PDB file of C-alpha atoms in Angstrom:
ATOM      1  CA  UNK A 189      27.355  17.030   9.848  1.00  0.00           C
ATOM      2  CA  UNK A 190      26.444  20.017  11.022  1.00  0.00           C
ATOM      3  CA  UNK A 191      23.248  20.463  13.621  1.00  0.00           C
ATOM      4  CA  UNK A 192      21.672  23.656  13.352  1.00  0.00           C
ATOM      5  CA  UNK A 193      18.279  24.718  13.962  1.00  0.00           C
ATOM      6  CA  UNK A 194      15.808  25.129  10.991  1.00  0.00           C
ATOM      7  CA  UNK A 195      14.989  28.633   8.712  1.00  0.00           C
ATOM      8  CA  UNK A 196      12.547  29.484   6.936  1.00  0.00           C
ATOM      9  CA  UNK A 197      14.726  28.973   3.848  1.00  0.00           C
ATOM     10  CA  UNK A 198      15.136  25.257   4.749  1.00  0.00           C
ATOM     11  CA  UNK A 199      11.332  24.888   4.057  1.00  0.00           C
ATOM     12  CA  UNK A 200      10.705  23.172   0.578  1.00  0.00           C
ATOM     13  CA  UNK A 201      13.353  20.996   1.628  1.00  0.00           C
ATOM     14  CA  UNK A 202      12.487  19.541   4.663  1.00  0.00           C
ATOM     15  CA  UNK A 203       8.689  19.967   2.952  1.00  0.00           C
ATOM     16  CA  UNK A 204       9.956  17.461  -0.189  1.00  0.00           C
ATOM     17  CA  UNK A 205      11.203  14.963   3.443  1.00  0.00           C
ATOM     18  CA  UNK A 206       8.305  14.769   4.171  1.00  0.00           C
ATOM     19  CA  UNK A 207       6.764  14.036   0.828  1.00  0.00           C
ATOM     20  CA  UNK A 208       9.094  11.076   0.034  1.00  0.00           C
ATOM     21  CA  UNK A 209       8.675   9.731   3.490  1.00  0.00           C
ATOM     22  CA  UNK A 210       4.962   7.615   3.298  1.00  0.00           C
ATOM     23  CA  UNK A 211       3.635   6.165   5.959  1.00  0.00           C
ATOM     24  CA  UNK A 212       2.026   2.844   6.988  1.00  0.00           C
ATOM     25  CA  UNK A 213       1.827  -0.456   6.424  1.00  0.00           C
ATOM     26  CA  UNK A 214      -1.823  -1.573   4.158  1.00  0.00           C
ATOM     27  CA  UNK A 215      -2.141   2.235   2.961  1.00  0.00           C
ATOM     28  CA  UNK A 216       0.895   4.257   2.340  1.00  0.00           C
ATOM     29  CA  UNK A 217      -0.024   7.553   2.607  1.00  0.00           C
ATOM     30  CA  UNK A 218       1.812  10.939   2.606  1.00  0.00           C
ATOM     31  CA  UNK A 219       1.610  14.829   3.350  1.00  0.00           C
ATOM     32  CA  UNK A 220       2.377  17.608   1.141  1.00  0.00           C
ATOM     33  CA  UNK A 221       2.850  20.099   2.986  1.00  0.00           C
ATOM     34  CA  UNK A 222       3.214  23.765   2.232  1.00  0.00           C
ATOM     35  CA  UNK A 223       4.669  25.023   5.225  1.00  0.00           C
ATOM     36  CA  UNK A 224       6.233  22.461   7.492  1.00  0.00           C
ATOM     37  CA  UNK A 225       6.587  24.801  10.518  1.00  0.00           C
ATOM     38  CA  UNK A 226       3.413  25.267  10.579  1.00  0.00           C
ATOM     39  CA  UNK A 227       3.143  22.356  13.452  1.00  0.00           C
ATOM     40  CA  UNK A 228       5.969  24.129  15.523  1.00  0.00           C
ATOM     41  CA  UNK A 229       3.939  27.279  15.353  1.00  0.00           C
ATOM     42  CA  UNK A 230       0.806  25.686  17.780  1.00  0.00           C
ATOM     43  CA  UNK A 231       3.798  26.140  20.464  1.00  0.00           C
ATOM     44  CA  UNK A 232       4.525  29.746  22.376  1.00  0.00           C
ATOM     45  CA  UNK A 233       8.173  27.948  23.011  1.00  0.00           C
ATOM     46  CA  UNK A 234       9.605  25.530  19.688  1.00  0.00           C
ATOM     47  CA  UNK A 235      12.875  24.322  18.034  1.00  0.00           C
ATOM     48  CA  UNK A 236      12.778  22.680  14.850  1.00  0.00           C
ATOM     49  CA  UNK A 237      16.208  20.750  14.628  1.00  0.00           C
ATOM     50  CA  UNK A 238      17.867  20.239  11.539  1.00  0.00           C
ATOM     51  CA  UNK A 239      21.417  17.988  10.924  1.00  0.00           C
ATOM     52  CA  UNK A 240      22.820  19.199   7.103  1.00  0.00           C
ATOM     53  CA  UNK A 241      25.434  18.145   5.476  1.00  0.00           C
ATOM     54  CA  UNK A 242      28.500  20.696   4.851  1.00  0.00           C
ATOM     55  CA  UNK A 243      29.320  19.285   2.070  1.00  0.00           C
ATOM     56  CA  UNK A 244      26.865  19.458  -0.108  1.00  0.00           C
ATOM     57  CA  UNK A 245      23.796  21.315   2.081  1.00  0.00           C
ATOM     58  CA  UNK A 246      21.088  18.627   2.016  1.00  0.00           C
ATOM     59  CA  UNK A 247      19.409  18.280   5.002  1.00  0.00           C
ATOM     60  CA  UNK A 248      19.383  14.632   6.179  1.00  0.00           C
ATOM     61  CA  UNK A 249      17.319  14.788   9.072  1.00  0.00           C
ATOM     62  CA  UNK A 250      14.773  17.001  11.247  1.00  0.00           C
ATOM     63  CA  UNK A 251      13.170  17.078  14.628  1.00  0.00           C
ATOM     64  CA  UNK A 252      10.416  19.465  16.177  1.00  0.00           C
ATOM     65  CA  UNK A 253      10.798  19.629  20.763  1.00  0.00           C
ATOM     66  CA  UNK A 254       8.168  22.120  22.457  1.00  0.00           C
ATOM     67  CA  UNK A 255       9.034  22.155  25.547  1.00  0.00           C
ATOM     68  CA  UNK A 256       5.817  22.633  27.754  1.00  0.00           C
ATOM     69  CA  UNK A 257       4.489  22.525  31.936  1.00  0.00           C
ATOM     70  CA  UNK A 258       1.904  19.998  32.661  1.00  0.00           C
ATOM     71  CA  UNK A 259       0.330  18.401  35.983  1.00  0.00           C
ATOM     72  CA  UNK A 260       1.302  14.947  36.697  1.00  0.00           C
ATOM     73  CA  UNK A 261       0.601  13.684  40.089  1.00  0.00           C
ATOM     74  CA  UNK A 262      -0.837  17.032  41.188  1.00  0.00           C
ATOM     75  CA  UNK A 263       2.300  18.702  40.412  1.00  0.00           C
ATOM     76  CA  UNK A 264       3.708  21.111  37.607  1.00  0.00           C
ATOM     77  CA  UNK A 265       6.230  19.093  35.499  1.00  0.00           C
ATOM     78  CA  UNK A 266       8.111  20.537  32.625  1.00  0.00           C
ATOM     79  CA  UNK A 267       8.666  18.165  30.318  1.00  0.00           C
ATOM     80  CA  UNK A 268       9.265  18.182  26.233  1.00  0.00           C
ATOM     81  CA  UNK A 269       6.687  16.769  23.579  1.00  0.00           C
ATOM     82  CA  UNK A 270       8.573  15.681  20.542  1.00  0.00           C
ATOM     83  CA  UNK A 271       7.565  15.699  16.622  1.00  0.00           C
ATOM     84  CA  UNK A 272       8.092  16.054  13.314  1.00  0.00           C
ATOM     85  CA  UNK A 273      10.792  13.477  13.611  1.00  0.00           C
ATOM     86  CA  UNK A 274      11.846  12.436   9.496  1.00  0.00           C
ATOM     87  CA  UNK A 275      14.624  11.037   7.867  1.00  0.00           C
ATOM     88  CA  UNK A 276      15.742  12.467   3.968  1.00  0.00           C
ATOM     89  CA  UNK A 277      15.786   8.853   1.835  1.00  0.00           C
ATOM     90  CA  UNK A 278      17.693  10.314  -0.547  1.00  0.00           C
ATOM     91  CA  UNK A 279      20.079   9.947   2.019  1.00  0.00           C
ATOM     92  CA  UNK A 280      22.546   7.566   1.056  1.00  0.00           C
ATOM     93  CA  UNK A 281      24.344   6.537   4.804  1.00  0.00           C
ATOM     94  CA  UNK A 282      24.883   6.669   8.027  1.00  0.00           C
ATOM     95  CA  UNK A 283      20.996   7.732   8.517  1.00  0.00           C
ATOM     96  CA  UNK A 284      20.300   5.248  12.251  1.00  0.00           C
ATOM     97  CA  UNK A 285      23.848   7.122  12.754  1.00  0.00           C
ATOM     98  CA  UNK A 286      22.725  10.813  12.658  1.00  0.00           C
ATOM     99  CA  UNK A 287      19.505  10.401  13.847  1.00  0.00           C
ATOM    100  CA  UNK A 288      20.599   9.154  17.194  1.00  0.00           C
ATOM    101  CA  UNK A 289      23.415  12.189  17.348  1.00  0.00           C
ATOM    102  CA  UNK A 290      20.107  14.432  16.964  1.00  0.00           C
ATOM    103  CA  UNK A 291      18.246  12.777  19.700  1.00  0.00           C
ATOM    104  CA  UNK A 292      21.203  13.550  22.000  1.00  0.00           C
ATOM    105  CA  UNK A 293      21.147  16.771  20.475  1.00  0.00           C
ATOM    106  CA  UNK A 294      17.819  17.484  21.233  1.00  0.00           C
ATOM    107  CA  UNK A 295      17.478  15.515  24.656  1.00  0.00           C
ATOM    108  CA  UNK A 296      19.928  18.669  25.755  1.00  0.00           C
ATOM    109  CA  UNK A 297      18.383  21.580  24.279  1.00  0.00           C
ATOM    110  CA  UNK A 298      14.902  20.294  26.196  1.00  0.00           C
ATOM    111  CA  UNK A 299      17.380  19.024  29.252  1.00  0.00           C
ATOM    112  CA  UNK A 300      18.712  22.811  29.181  1.00  0.00           C
ATOM    113  CA  UNK A 301      15.123  24.181  28.942  1.00  0.00           C
ATOM    114  CA  UNK A 302      14.011  22.478  32.181  1.00  0.00           C
ATOM    115  CA  UNK A 303      12.565  19.622  30.739  1.00  0.00           C
ATOM    116  CA  UNK A 304      12.674  16.867  32.974  1.00  0.00           C
ATOM    117  CA  UNK A 305      11.436  14.206  30.100  1.00  0.00           C
ATOM    118  CA  UNK A 306      10.793  13.472  26.150  1.00  0.00           C
ATOM    119  CA  UNK A 307       7.568  12.021  25.276  1.00  0.00           C
ATOM    120  CA  UNK A 308       6.067  11.728  21.594  1.00  0.00           C
ATOM    121  CA  UNK A 309       3.809   8.942  19.443  1.00  0.00           C
ATOM    122  CA  UNK A 310       5.594   6.767  17.270  1.00  0.00           C
ATOM    123  CA  UNK A 311       3.717   4.291  15.341  1.00  0.00           C
ATOM    124  CA  UNK A 312       4.043   0.594  15.842  1.00  0.00           C
ATOM    125  CA  UNK A 313       5.378  -0.256  12.275  1.00  0.00           C
ATOM    126  CA  UNK A 314       8.075   2.496  12.535  1.00  0.00           C
ATOM    127  CA  UNK A 315      10.918  -0.042  13.161  1.00  0.00           C
ATOM    128  CA  UNK A 316      13.892   2.431  12.660  1.00  0.00           C
ATOM    129  CA  UNK A 317      12.499   5.139  15.435  1.00  0.00           C
ATOM    130  CA  UNK A 318      11.660   2.482  17.998  1.00  0.00           C
ATOM    131  CA  UNK A 319      15.058   1.296  17.901  1.00  0.00           C
ATOM    132  CA  UNK A 320      16.575   4.375  17.787  1.00  0.00           C
ATOM    133  CA  UNK A 321      13.894   4.916  20.816  1.00  0.00           C
ATOM    134  CA  UNK A 322      15.338   1.718  22.600  1.00  0.00           C
ATOM    135  CA  UNK A 323      18.681   2.794  22.548  1.00  0.00           C
ATOM    136  CA  UNK A 324      18.305   6.171  24.633  1.00  0.00           C
ATOM    137  CA  UNK A 325      16.309   4.357  27.193  1.00  0.00           C
ATOM    138  CA  UNK A 326      12.989   5.660  26.436  1.00  0.00           C
ATOM    139  CA  UNK A 327       9.805   3.315  27.584  1.00  0.00           C
ATOM    140  CA  UNK A 328       6.508   2.631  26.379  1.00  0.00           C
ATOM    141  CA  UNK A 329       3.416   4.285  28.172  1.00  0.00           C
ATOM    142  CA  UNK A 330       0.039   4.636  26.825  1.00  0.00           C
ATOM    143  CA  UNK A 331      -1.185   3.254  22.983  1.00  0.00           C
ATOM    144  CA  UNK A 332      -3.055   5.006  21.508  1.00  0.00           C
ATOM    145  CA  UNK A 333      -5.792   2.913  18.524  1.00  0.00           C
ATOM    146  CA  UNK A 334      -6.781   5.476  15.680  1.00  0.00           C
ATOM    147  CA  UNK A 335     -10.206   4.799  13.543  1.00  0.00           C
ATOM    148  CA  UNK A 336     -10.572   5.216  10.192  1.00  0.00           C
ATOM    149  CA  UNK A 337     -14.500   6.005   9.602  1.00  0.00           C
ATOM    150  CA  UNK A 338     -15.236   6.336   5.997  1.00  0.00           C
ATOM    151  CA  UNK A 339     -17.511   9.148   4.981  1.00  0.00           C
ATOM    152  CA  UNK A 340     -19.529   8.179   1.801  1.00  0.00           C
ATOM    153  CA  UNK A 341     -23.678   8.028   2.681  1.00  0.00           C
ATOM    154  CA  UNK A 342     -26.308  11.095   5.307  1.00  0.00           C
ATOM    155  CA  UNK A 343     -26.756   9.476   7.990  1.00  0.00           C
ATOM    156  CA  UNK A 344     -30.102   9.949  10.276  1.00  0.00           C
ATOM    157  CA  UNK A 345     -29.392  13.864  11.900  1.00  0.00           C
ATOM    158  CA  UNK A 346     -30.083  13.790  15.332  1.00  0.00           C
ATOM    159  CA  UNK A 347     -31.981  16.907  16.069  1.00  0.00           C
ATOM    160  CA  UNK A 348     -30.724  17.400  20.061  1.00  0.00           C
ATOM    161  CA  UNK A 349     -27.075  17.432  19.006  1.00  0.00           C
ATOM    162  CA  UNK A 350     -25.203  20.732  19.264  1.00  0.00           C
ATOM    163  CA  UNK A 351     -22.875  22.478  16.596  1.00  0.00           C
ATOM    164  CA  UNK A 352     -20.627  25.219  17.769  1.00  0.00           C
ATOM    165  CA  UNK A 353     -18.474  27.045  14.825  1.00  0.00           C
ATOM    166  CA  UNK A 354     -16.852  29.214  17.008  1.00  0.00           C
ATOM    167  CA  UNK A 355     -14.880  28.182  20.498  1.00  0.00           C
ATOM    168  CA  UNK A 356     -13.579  29.792  23.453  1.00  0.00           C
ATOM    169  CA  UNK A 357     -10.605  29.069  23.883  1.00  0.00           C
ATOM    170  CA  UNK A 358     -10.115  29.494  27.313  1.00  0.00           C
ATOM    171  CA  UNK A 359     -13.448  28.174  28.287  1.00  0.00           C
ATOM    172  CA  UNK A 360     -13.277  25.199  26.736  1.00  0.00           C
ATOM    173  CA  UNK A 361      -9.642  24.282  28.677  1.00  0.00           C
ATOM    174  CA  UNK A 362     -11.645  24.771  31.953  1.00  0.00           C
ATOM    175  CA  UNK A 363     -14.654  22.408  30.699  1.00  0.00           C
ATOM    176  CA  UNK A 364     -11.997  20.002  29.157  1.00  0.00           C
ATOM    177  CA  UNK A 365     -10.159  20.433  32.535  1.00  0.00           C
ATOM    178  CA  UNK A 366     -12.907  19.078  34.289  1.00  0.00           C
ATOM    179  CA  UNK A 367     -13.783  16.955  32.330  1.00  0.00           C
ATOM    180  CA  UNK A 368     -10.049  14.780  32.487  1.00  0.00           C
ATOM    181  CA  UNK A 369      -8.808  16.410  35.789  1.00  0.00           C
ATOM    182  CA  UNK A 370      -8.241  12.567  37.139  1.00  0.00           C
ATOM    183  CA  UNK A 371      -5.865  12.159  33.730  1.00  0.00           C
ATOM    184  CA  UNK A 372      -1.793  12.379  34.556  1.00  0.00           C
ATOM    185  CA  UNK A 373      -0.205  15.037  31.751  1.00  0.00           C
ATOM    186  CA  UNK A 374      -2.996  17.835  31.568  1.00  0.00           C
ATOM    187  CA  UNK A 375      -1.053  20.985  30.085  1.00  0.00           C
ATOM    188  CA  UNK A 376      -1.173  23.775  31.420  1.00  0.00           C
ATOM    189  CA  UNK A 377      -2.292  26.815  28.811  1.00  0.00           C
ATOM    190  CA  UNK A 378       0.459  29.401  29.314  1.00  0.00           C
ATOM    191  CA  UNK A 379      -0.850  30.755  26.215  1.00  0.00           C
ATOM    192  CA  UNK A 380      -4.248  31.832  25.357  1.00  0.00           C
ATOM    193  CA  UNK A 381      -3.817  33.957  22.363  1.00  0.00           C
ATOM    194  CA  UNK A 382      -1.637  31.330  21.001  1.00  0.00           C
ATOM    195  CA  UNK A 383      -4.962  28.479  21.647  1.00  0.00           C
ATOM    196  CA  UNK A 384      -7.609  31.147  20.504  1.00  0.00           C
ATOM    197  CA  UNK A 385      -5.207  31.703  17.067  1.00  0.00           C
ATOM    198  CA  UNK A 386      -5.171  27.836  16.858  1.00  0.00           C
ATOM    199  CA  UNK A 387      -8.440  27.099  17.782  1.00  0.00           C
ATOM    200  CA  UNK A 388     -10.076  29.496  15.129  1.00  0.00           C
ATOM    201  CA  UNK A 389      -7.727  28.246  12.379  1.00  0.00           C
ATOM    202  CA  UNK A 390      -8.362  24.551  12.355  1.00  0.00           C
ATOM    203  CA  UNK A 391     -11.009  23.765  14.841  1.00  0.00           C
ATOM    204  CA  UNK A 392     -14.167  23.006  12.575  1.00  0.00           C
ATOM    205  CA  UNK A 393     -16.587  22.617  15.210  1.00  0.00           C
ATOM    206  CA  UNK A 394     -17.596  21.668  18.797  1.00  0.00           C
ATOM    207  CA  UNK A 395     -20.606  19.183  18.455  1.00  0.00           C
ATOM    208  CA  UNK A 396     -22.573  18.244  22.411  1.00  0.00           C
ATOM    209  CA  UNK A 397     -24.846  16.458  23.333  1.00  0.00           C
ATOM    210  CA  UNK A 398     -25.982  16.428  27.030  1.00  0.00           C
ATOM    211  CA  UNK A 399     -23.841  15.580  28.545  1.00  0.00           C
ATOM    212  CA  UNK A 400     -21.334  14.337  25.686  1.00  0.00           C
ATOM    213  CA  UNK A 401     -18.884  16.369  23.404  1.00  0.00           C
ATOM    214  CA  UNK A 402     -16.428  15.830  20.458  1.00  0.00           C
ATOM    215  CA  UNK A 403     -14.449  18.355  18.357  1.00  0.00           C
ATOM    216  CA  UNK A 404     -13.537  18.204  14.323  1.00  0.00           C
ATOM    217  CA  UNK A 405     -10.063  19.746  13.506  1.00  0.00           C
ATOM    218  CA  UNK A 406      -9.263  20.140  10.628  1.00  0.00           C
ATOM    219  CA  UNK A 407      -5.615  21.100   8.479  1.00  0.00           C
ATOM    220  CA  UNK A 408      -6.355  19.857   5.518  1.00  0.00           C
ATOM    221  CA  UNK A 409      -5.492  23.905   3.776  1.00  0.00           C
ATOM    222  CA  UNK A 410      -2.243  23.132   5.376  1.00  0.00           C
ATOM    223  CA  UNK A 411      -1.028  20.091   3.620  1.00  0.00           C
ATOM    224  CA  UNK A 412      -2.366  17.158   1.138  1.00  0.00           C
ATOM    225  CA  UNK A 413      -2.597  13.648   1.381  1.00  0.00           C
ATOM    226  CA  UNK A 414      -1.395  11.610  -1.438  1.00  0.00           C
ATOM    227  CA  UNK A 415      -2.054   8.257  -1.048  1.00  0.00           C
ATOM    228  CA  UNK A 416       1.301   6.752  -2.348  1.00  0.00           C
ATOM    229  CA  UNK A 417       0.467   2.799  -2.376  1.00  0.00           C
ATOM    230  CA  UNK A 418      -2.788   0.100  -1.711  1.00  0.00           C
ATOM    231  CA  UNK A 419      -2.623  -3.403  -0.839  1.00  0.00           C
ATOM    232  CA  UNK A 420      -3.432  -5.800  -4.033  1.00  0.00           C
ATOM    233  CA  UNK A 421      -7.472  -6.437  -2.635  1.00  0.00           C
ATOM    234  CA  UNK A 422      -8.068  -2.510  -3.051  1.00  0.00           C
ATOM    235  CA  UNK A 423      -7.086  -1.835  -6.289  1.00  0.00           C
ATOM    236  CA  UNK A 424      -8.493  -5.270  -7.810  1.00  0.00           C
ATOM    237  CA  UNK A 425     -12.089  -4.357  -6.542  1.00  0.00           C
ATOM    238  CA  UNK A 426     -11.422  -0.357  -7.182  1.00  0.00           C
ATOM    239  CA  UNK A 427     -13.243  -0.827 -10.312  1.00  0.00           C
ATOM    240  CA  UNK A 428     -16.429  -2.902  -9.318  1.00  0.00           C
ATOM    241  CA  UNK A 429     -16.650   0.052  -6.280  1.00  0.00           C
ATOM    242  CA  UNK A 430     -16.568   2.842  -8.549  1.00  0.00           C
ATOM    243  CA  UNK A 431     -19.342   1.688 -11.145  1.00  0.00           C
ATOM    244  CA  UNK A 432     -21.328   0.960  -8.255  1.00  0.00           C
ATOM    245  CA  UNK A 433     -20.719   3.984  -6.068  1.00  0.00           C
ATOM    246  CA  UNK A 434     -22.597   5.865  -9.329  1.00  0.00           C
ATOM    247  CA  UNK A 435     -25.729   3.908  -8.522  1.00  0.00           C
ATOM    248  CA  UNK A 436     -25.614   3.397  -4.116  1.00  0.00           C
ATOM    249  CA  UNK A 437     -23.369   5.449  -1.799  1.00  0.00           C
ATOM    250  CA  UNK A 438     -20.092   3.472  -0.983  1.00  0.00           C
ATOM    251  CA  UNK A 439     -17.143   4.209   0.708  1.00  0.00           C
ATOM    252  CA  UNK A 440     -13.652   5.987  -1.182  1.00  0.00           C
ATOM    253  CA  UNK A 441     -11.534   3.432  -2.423  1.00  0.00           C
ATOM    254  CA  UNK A 442      -8.295   5.271  -2.862  1.00  0.00           C
ATOM    255  CA  UNK A 443      -5.397   4.545  -5.780  1.00  0.00           C
ATOM    256  CA  UNK A 444      -1.962   5.689  -5.803  1.00  0.00           C
ATOM    257  CA  UNK A 445      -1.770   9.249  -6.842  1.00  0.00           C
ATOM    258  CA  UNK A 446      -5.111   9.860  -5.257  1.00  0.00           C
ATOM    259  CA  UNK A 447      -5.210  13.488  -2.628  1.00  0.00           C
ATOM    260  CA  UNK A 448      -8.035  12.246  -0.068  1.00  0.00           C
ATOM    261  CA  UNK A 449      -9.468  14.817   2.880  1.00  0.00           C
ATOM    262  CA  UNK A 450      -9.554  14.188   6.714  1.00  0.00           C
ATOM    263  CA  UNK A 451     -11.022  15.782   9.746  1.00  0.00           C
ATOM    264  CA  UNK A 452      -9.859  14.360  13.610  1.00  0.00           C
ATOM    265  CA  UNK A 453     -12.236  13.925  15.986  1.00  0.00           C
ATOM    266  CA  UNK A 454     -10.659  14.542  19.191  1.00  0.00           C
ATOM    267  CA  UNK A 455     -11.217  15.339  22.663  1.00  0.00           C
ATOM    268  CA  UNK A 456     -14.868  12.900  22.645  1.00  0.00           C
ATOM    269  CA  UNK A 457     -16.264  13.169  26.453  1.00  0.00           C
ATOM    270  CA  UNK A 458     -18.887  10.325  27.075  1.00  0.00           C
ATOM    271  CA  UNK A 459     -19.616   8.953  29.994  1.00  0.00           C
ATOM    272  CA  UNK A 460     -20.494   5.869  31.453  1.00  0.00           C
ATOM    273  CA  UNK A 461     -23.162   4.707  29.051  1.00  0.00           C
ATOM    274  CA  UNK A 462     -22.994   7.336  26.769  1.00  0.00           C
ATOM    275  CA  UNK A 463     -23.243   6.656  22.837  1.00  0.00           C
ATOM    276  CA  UNK A 464     -20.993   8.434  20.702  1.00  0.00           C
ATOM    277  CA  UNK A 465     -23.423   7.525  17.858  1.00  0.00           C
ATOM    278  CA  UNK A 466     -25.400  11.398  17.484  1.00  0.00           C
ATOM    279  CA  UNK A 467     -22.247  12.915  17.453  1.00  0.00           C
ATOM    280  CA  UNK A 468     -20.114  11.014  15.104  1.00  0.00           C
ATOM    281  CA  UNK A 469     -23.596  10.632  12.623  1.00  0.00           C
ATOM    282  CA  UNK A 470     -23.549  14.254  12.814  1.00  0.00           C
ATOM    283  CA  UNK A 471     -20.151  15.004  12.067  1.00  0.00           C
ATOM    284  CA  UNK A 472     -19.910  12.750   9.201  1.00  0.00           C
ATOM    285  CA  UNK A 473     -22.700  14.474   7.675  1.00  0.00           C
ATOM    286  CA  UNK A 474     -21.034  17.658   8.614  1.00  0.00           C
ATOM    287  CA  UNK A 475     -17.704  15.908   6.445  1.00  0.00           C
ATOM    288  CA  UNK A 476     -19.651  14.992   3.766  1.00  0.00           C
ATOM    289  CA  UNK A 477     -21.253  18.214   2.911  1.00  0.00           C
ATOM    290  CA  UNK A 478     -17.799  18.954   3.005  1.00  0.00           C
ATOM    291  CA  UNK A 479     -16.243  16.701   0.967  1.00  0.00           C
ATOM    292  CA  UNK A 480     -14.220  15.249   3.296  1.00  0.00           C
ATOM    293  CA  UNK A 481     -13.480  11.390   2.585  1.00  0.00           C
ATOM    294  CA  UNK A 482     -12.522  10.522   5.842  1.00  0.00           C
ATOM    295  CA  UNK A 483     -13.377  10.873   9.763  1.00  0.00           C
ATOM    296  CA  UNK A 484     -10.367   9.638  11.968  1.00  0.00           C
ATOM    297  CA  UNK A 485     -11.220   9.014  16.275  1.00  0.00           C
ATOM    298  CA  UNK A 486      -8.003   8.033  18.187  1.00  0.00           C
ATOM    299  CA  UNK A 487      -8.556   5.907  21.561  1.00  0.00           C
ATOM    300  CA  UNK A 488      -6.262   5.618  24.593  1.00  0.00           C
ATOM    301  CA  UNK A 489      -6.248   1.917  25.161  1.00  0.00           C
ATOM    302  CA  UNK A 490      -4.466   2.397  28.944  1.00  0.00           C
ATOM    303  CA  UNK A 491      -7.602   5.477  30.223  1.00  0.00           C
ATOM    304  CA  UNK A 492     -10.078   4.352  27.295  1.00  0.00           C
ATOM    305  CA  UNK A 493     -10.133   7.715  26.876  1.00  0.00           C
ATOM    306  CA  UNK A 494     -10.247   9.894  23.120  1.00  0.00           C
TER     307      UNK A 494
END
């Protein structure tokens, strides 16, 4: 087995690996990427590593990381953000062993770039990845919960809500820095031009009302989200909902094979006592107009941030 950096010629094989690895326990969804490298390209310094079977040329696993500087306890600390860890379900044997080997290699590379630790996100039902994390001594530092909001009817508009579709990345960074000043792991911006490029490409809008605000992120032009499996209950009630949906507004219940469009809401600034409802209503109405099926909002359960 050979561990090497991924190259553009690997794109088709990596996209297929992603497509064949649906995630989720109830509704299983996979991503049909056009360019597997799009996420790593958002970071000024990144490395995408693959394990290749030298005899067959088959890619077995992939893992990416980006070394970044953070403010932790008032100190600047370099850490490595790990992402895009996938395995090839078509590989026959030794998946766990190769995944562990890839992790240890990434750890060495990250350490050589000055990272003091590696961090990332893993879904609570991804038992294979969690077992490997446990073997290398990782620990859980926080939990995020994701809420999915169906988009299916227009909501009452709030005229006081402001919508900005052109965001200055540097100004926004400093505004968020003030809001989240008490949070550890604040990333230090080292490439304003690249950050602005990502904003221009993926940020639909910043919605604000008074001291509350949130941003809408859309990467749907980079990949299609395809439903690979739904619970039996959903399959049972779907025909009835489809029929009634022609008369009244009802949420979309996807079938296996359906493509769904999702917008992500992030950087939700919500001072104590304020309500997110005006922001969510506005985001819903924008999503409805753009034919988006669902909004996703994540909440940090440890710190209560979004």
